[in-house]
Structures are given as C-alpha cells and as structure tokens.
Coordinates of C-alpha atoms in Angstrom, one line a residue:
M1 CA 95.4 76.4 147.3
D2 CA 92.7 74.0 146.2
P3 CA 94.0 71.7 143.3
V4 CA 91.1 72.7 141.1
K5 CA 91.6 76.4 141.7
R6 CA 95.3 76.0 141.2
R7 CA 94.7 74.3 137.8
I8 CA 92.3 77.1 136.8
Y9 CA 94.8 79.7 137.9
R10 CA 97.5 78.1 135.7
I11 CA 95.2 77.9 132.7
L12 CA 94.4 81.6 133.1
V13 CA 98.1 82.5 133.4
K14 CA 98.8 80.6 130.2
I15 CA 96.0 82.3 128.4
L16 CA 97.3 85.7 129.6
L17 CA 100.8 84.9 128.4
L18 CA 99.6 83.7 125.0
S19 CA 97.6 86.9 124.7
L20 CA 100.6 89.1 125.5
A21 CA 102.8 87.2 123.1
S22 CA 100.2 87.6 120.4
S23 CA 99.9 91.3 121.1
A24 CA 103.7 91.7 120.9
C25 CA 103.7 89.9 117.5
I26 CA 101.0 92.2 116.2
A27 CA 102.8 95.3 117.5
K28 CA 106.0 94.2 115.6
E29 CA 104.2 93.2 112.5
S30 CA 105.1 95.2 109.4
L31 CA 102.6 95.6 106.6
R32 CA 104.3 95.2 103.2
Y33 CA 103.4 97.4 100.3
N34 CA 104.7 98.5 96.9
L35 CA 104.7 102.2 95.9
G36 CA 106.2 104.3 93.2
T37 CA 108.5 101.8 91.6
S38 CA 107.3 102.7 88.0
G39 CA 108.7 106.2 88.4
S40 CA 105.9 107.6 86.3
S41 CA 102.9 107.9 88.7
I42 CA 103.4 111.6 89.3
P43 CA 102.1 113.3 91.4
Y44 CA 100.7 110.3 93.3
E45 CA 103.4 107.7 93.9
N46 CA 106.5 109.6 92.6
A47 CA 108.2 112.9 93.3
V48 CA 107.3 116.1 91.5
D49 CA 110.3 117.9 93.0
D50 CA 112.4 117.9 96.2
L51 CA 109.6 119.4 98.2
R52 CA 106.8 117.2 96.8
P53 CA 107.7 113.5 97.0
G54 CA 104.2 112.4 95.9
I55 CA 100.7 112.6 97.4
M56 CA 100.5 109.0 98.5
V57 CA 104.1 109.0 99.6
E58 CA 103.2 111.8 102.0
L59 CA 99.8 110.5 103.1
L60 CA 100.9 106.9 103.8
P61 CA 103.1 107.7 106.9
L62 CA 100.6 110.3 108.0
I63 CA 97.9 107.6 108.2
M64 CA 100.0 104.6 109.3
D65 CA 101.9 106.5 112.1
A66 CA 98.6 107.8 113.5
A67 CA 97.2 104.3 113.4
G68 CA 100.2 102.8 115.1
L69 CA 101.0 100.5 112.3
K70 CA 104.5 99.7 110.9
T71 CA 105.1 99.3 107.2
E72 CA 107.7 97.9 104.9
K73 CA 108.2 99.0 101.4
V74 CA 108.9 96.3 98.8
M75 CA 110.3 97.2 95.4
L76 CA 108.4 95.4 92.6
S77 CA 107.4 96.2 89.1
T78 CA 103.7 97.2 88.7
K79 CA 102.8 93.9 87.2
R80 CA 104.6 91.8 89.8
A81 CA 103.2 94.0 92.6
A82 CA 99.6 93.3 91.4
Q83 CA 100.4 89.5 91.5
A84 CA 102.1 89.8 94.9
F85 CA 99.0 91.4 96.3
K86 CA 96.8 88.6 94.9
N87 CA 98.9 85.9 96.4
G88 CA 99.3 87.6 99.8
A89 CA 103.0 88.6 99.5
L90 CA 101.9 92.2 99.9
D91 CA 99.5 93.4 102.7
F92 CA 98.0 96.5 101.2
D93 CA 98.0 99.0 98.4
F94 CA 96.2 102.2 97.3
F95 CA 93.2 101.2 95.1
S96 CA 89.8 102.5 94.0
P97 CA 86.7 100.3 94.4
E98 CA 85.8 101.6 91.0
W99 CA 88.7 99.6 89.5
V100 CA 87.5 96.2 90.7
P101 CA 86.1 94.0 87.9
P102 CA 82.4 93.3 88.6
N103 CA 83.0 89.5 88.3
E104 CA 86.0 89.4 90.6
A105 CA 85.6 87.9 94.0
N106 CA 86.3 90.6 96.6
D107 CA 86.2 88.5 99.8
N108 CA 90.0 88.4 99.9
F109 CA 90.4 92.1 100.6
V110 CA 88.7 95.0 102.3
F111 CA 88.7 98.8 101.7
T112 CA 89.1 101.6 104.1
D113 CA 87.1 104.8 103.8
P114 CA 87.9 107.0 100.8
I115 CA 91.1 109.1 101.1
I116 CA 91.3 111.2 97.9
D117 CA 89.2 111.5 94.7
V118 CA 90.6 110.4 91.4
T119 CA 89.3 110.5 87.8
E120 CA 90.6 108.5 84.8
Y121 CA 90.0 109.7 81.3
F122 CA 90.3 108.4 77.8
I123 CA 92.9 110.9 76.6
T124 CA 94.0 111.6 73.0
L125 CA 95.5 114.3 70.8
P126 CA 93.2 117.4 70.2
E127 CA 92.6 116.5 66.6
N128 CA 91.2 113.1 67.6
V129 CA 89.1 114.1 70.6
D130 CA 85.8 114.1 68.7
R131 CA 86.1 110.4 68.2
Y132 CA 86.4 109.7 71.9
R133 CA 84.0 112.1 73.7
T134 CA 81.6 109.5 74.9
R135 CA 82.1 106.0 76.3
N136 CA 80.0 104.5 73.5
Q137 CA 82.6 105.6 71.0
I138 CA 85.1 103.2 72.4
R139 CA 84.3 99.8 71.0
S140 CA 85.7 96.3 71.4
D141 CA 88.1 96.8 68.5
S142 CA 89.3 100.2 69.7
I143 CA 93.0 100.0 70.5
V144 CA 93.5 101.7 73.9
G145 CA 96.8 102.4 75.5
T146 CA 97.1 101.0 79.1
V147 CA 99.9 100.6 81.7
E148 CA 101.2 97.0 82.2
G149 CA 100.1 95.6 85.5
Y150 CA 97.3 98.1 86.1
V151 CA 93.7 96.7 86.5
Y152 CA 91.1 97.7 84.0
F153 CA 87.7 96.4 85.1
D154 CA 86.3 96.8 81.6
A155 CA 89.3 95.6 79.6
N156 CA 87.0 93.2 77.6
T157 CA 85.1 96.2 76.1
F158 CA 88.2 97.5 74.2
T159 CA 91.5 96.2 72.9
P160 CA 94.3 97.0 75.4
L161 CA 97.8 97.7 74.3
A162 CA 100.1 97.8 77.3
F163 CA 103.0 100.1 77.8
Q164 CA 105.5 100.2 80.7
S165 CA 104.5 103.6 82.2
E166 CA 102.3 106.7 81.9
S167 CA 105.2 108.5 80.4
D168 CA 105.4 105.9 77.6
L169 CA 101.6 106.4 77.0
I170 CA 102.1 110.1 76.3
L171 CA 105.0 109.4 74.0
A172 CA 103.0 106.7 72.2
L173 CA 100.3 109.3 71.5
R174 CA 102.8 111.8 70.3
N175 CA 104.4 109.2 67.9
Q176 CA 100.9 108.1 66.8
R177 CA 101.5 104.5 67.9
I178 CA 98.0 104.8 69.5
E179 CA 95.2 107.3 69.2
V180 CA 93.8 107.0 72.8
A181 CA 94.9 105.9 76.2
I182 CA 93.5 105.6 79.7
M183 CA 95.2 107.9 82.3
E184 CA 94.4 109.6 85.5
E185 CA 93.9 113.4 85.0
A186 CA 96.8 114.8 87.1
V187 CA 99.3 112.2 85.8
A188 CA 98.3 112.9 82.2
R189 CA 98.7 116.7 82.8
Y190 CA 102.2 116.2 84.2
W191 CA 103.5 114.0 81.5
S192 CA 101.9 115.9 78.6
A193 CA 103.7 119.1 80.0
K194 CA 106.9 117.2 80.6
H195 CA 107.0 115.9 77.0
G196 CA 105.5 119.0 75.4
V197 CA 102.5 117.0 74.0
E198 CA 99.2 118.8 73.8
I199 CA 96.4 116.4 74.9
S200 CA 92.6 116.5 75.2
F201 CA 90.4 114.7 77.6
G202 CA 87.7 112.5 76.2
A203 CA 85.2 110.3 78.0
I204 CA 85.6 109.5 81.7
H205 CA 86.8 106.0 82.3
T206 CA 86.4 105.9 86.1
K207 CA 85.5 108.5 88.7
G208 CA 85.9 107.5 92.3
S209 CA 88.1 107.6 95.4
L210 CA 91.4 106.0 96.3
S211 CA 91.3 104.0 99.5
L212 CA 93.7 101.6 101.3
R213 CA 92.9 98.1 100.1
L214 CA 94.0 95.5 102.7
H215 CA 94.0 91.7 102.6
S216 CA 91.1 90.3 104.6
R217 CA 93.5 88.9 107.1
H218 CA 94.0 92.6 108.2
K219 CA 90.3 93.5 108.3
D220 CA 90.6 94.0 112.1
K221 CA 92.7 97.1 111.3
V222 CA 90.1 98.8 109.1
G223 CA 88.2 100.4 112.0
T224 CA 91.4 102.0 113.3
L225 CA 92.4 103.2 109.9
N226 CA 89.0 104.6 109.2
N227 CA 89.0 106.6 112.4
V228 CA 92.5 108.0 111.5
I229 CA 91.4 108.9 108.0
Q230 CA 88.3 110.6 109.3
K231 CA 90.3 112.5 111.9
L232 CA 93.0 113.6 109.5
S233 CA 90.3 114.7 107.0
A234 CA 88.4 116.7 109.6
E235 CA 91.7 118.4 110.7
G236 CA 92.4 119.4 107.1
K237 CA 95.7 117.4 107.0
I238 CA 94.8 115.3 104.0
Q239 CA 93.6 118.4 102.1
S240 CA 96.8 120.2 103.1
V241 CA 98.9 117.5 101.3
I242 CA 96.6 117.6 98.2
D243 CA 96.8 121.4 98.1
K244 CA 100.6 121.2 97.6
Y245 CA 99.9 119.6 94.3
A246 CA 97.1 121.9 93.2
D247 CA 98.7 122.9 90.0
F248 CA 97.9 119.4 88.7
T249 CA 94.2 120.0 88.9
I250 CA 93.4 117.2 91.3

C-alpha cells in the first residue's frame, strides 16, 4: 500500500476507535438525580400508598428507559440537591420554567418539553383567605411559609419563612405560626387531609408545567427525550399515570 494511503488509513482507524470508545462511554453514562428525599412531596416524589409510589417516580423510568438513558439516584436534602444541581454534581431534575428567577442566567441548563401541569397557590386557613385572594395582597412584609431548598422566583416580593417540608407548612398554618404558605395544589390537599387541617386556596403563585431540566452538557439528549415525551403523551401513558392520582385534583 502506498505510504500516504497507509497513513490515512491508520488515521481513519484511530478516529473510528475513538468514536466507538466515546459511544461506549456515553452508553454507560448514568445521569444523576435526586428525588423524593424530603418524604413530603406527595403525590409527586413520594408514595401515596403501596400501589402509587409517586407521579414522578413512575414517569421517570418510563421516560428514561424509552430514551435508552441510565440514571442513578442520589440521596440529598432538598437544599443540598439544589446546590448540587447548580455545581454540576447532579445531571437533571424535574423543574418548571415558571420557577426560574427572571434575572438568573439559564445558559447552564436546558428544558425538555412539558410533561405535566402544576399549579402553586398561596394557601391559608378559611378564616384568612380574604386577605390573600389576589397577588397584590401579598406585600414585601408579608411572612410567607416556604420549603427550605425550593426556588421561589419572586422571593424578594414577600418575606419567606422556610420550613423543612410541605407537611410542616400545613402544621405551621394549623398552629398559627404563619398565616399563608406557598404550596402546589395536590400536595396541599394531601397534607391538609392527612393532618385534618381545613385550608383555602388564595392567589395563584405559579401556573405552568413540569419538565426535565438538564445541565447544558446534556443538551444533545433533549431531542431524544422530547421525542419520547411526545410519544408517551400521544399514547396516553403519561395521562394514565396521572389518572391513578386523580383524587388529588391534579
């Protein structure tokens, strides 16, 4: 073989081997995530009962298996998980674009297509609801119960008081430690029923969709994930999971 052709051939072989090695690494790569460690995000991240482990707990393998992606669950507190995602120790999470602060740079992560709809409310006891029916009634000096580690895009427009979990927020309302808190509708309904605390829904805090939020280093996977989400949605499989939790008014 001509020396020049032989050299070109060797270069092509090396390129092919490097490509195969890279593909093998990608195939073995596990995407790290944190889900359900607070124990209170019911019915999304935590189990309702033995037959209903949680909406996102069911949807995650449905999506990732169909996309051919491996995952690894990491057990972190809500606060530590938020920091781990920022510094790159976690690869993805479930998040709503509506929760991103307007001044926060978003070039470090990308969102998939919407998966499920979620609505957060300012919740309170029935006797106080008239004071929180509109967003304008919540002022900068209004003390609002929040969950430690959660992102509140408008936290500068009220005075947050952080609690460890959604369960603790309902108990704080019952014990009159706070008058109002921000909670997702289905989660609030679950814990109010669990603790026997009657609540009322005031103004909407956010209304949007949960998506998978990935670090930008994984942006090449978004197209595949979007195709899977669209396919599962068209086949009714996502709605089928949601319907199992219909008693939570999602």
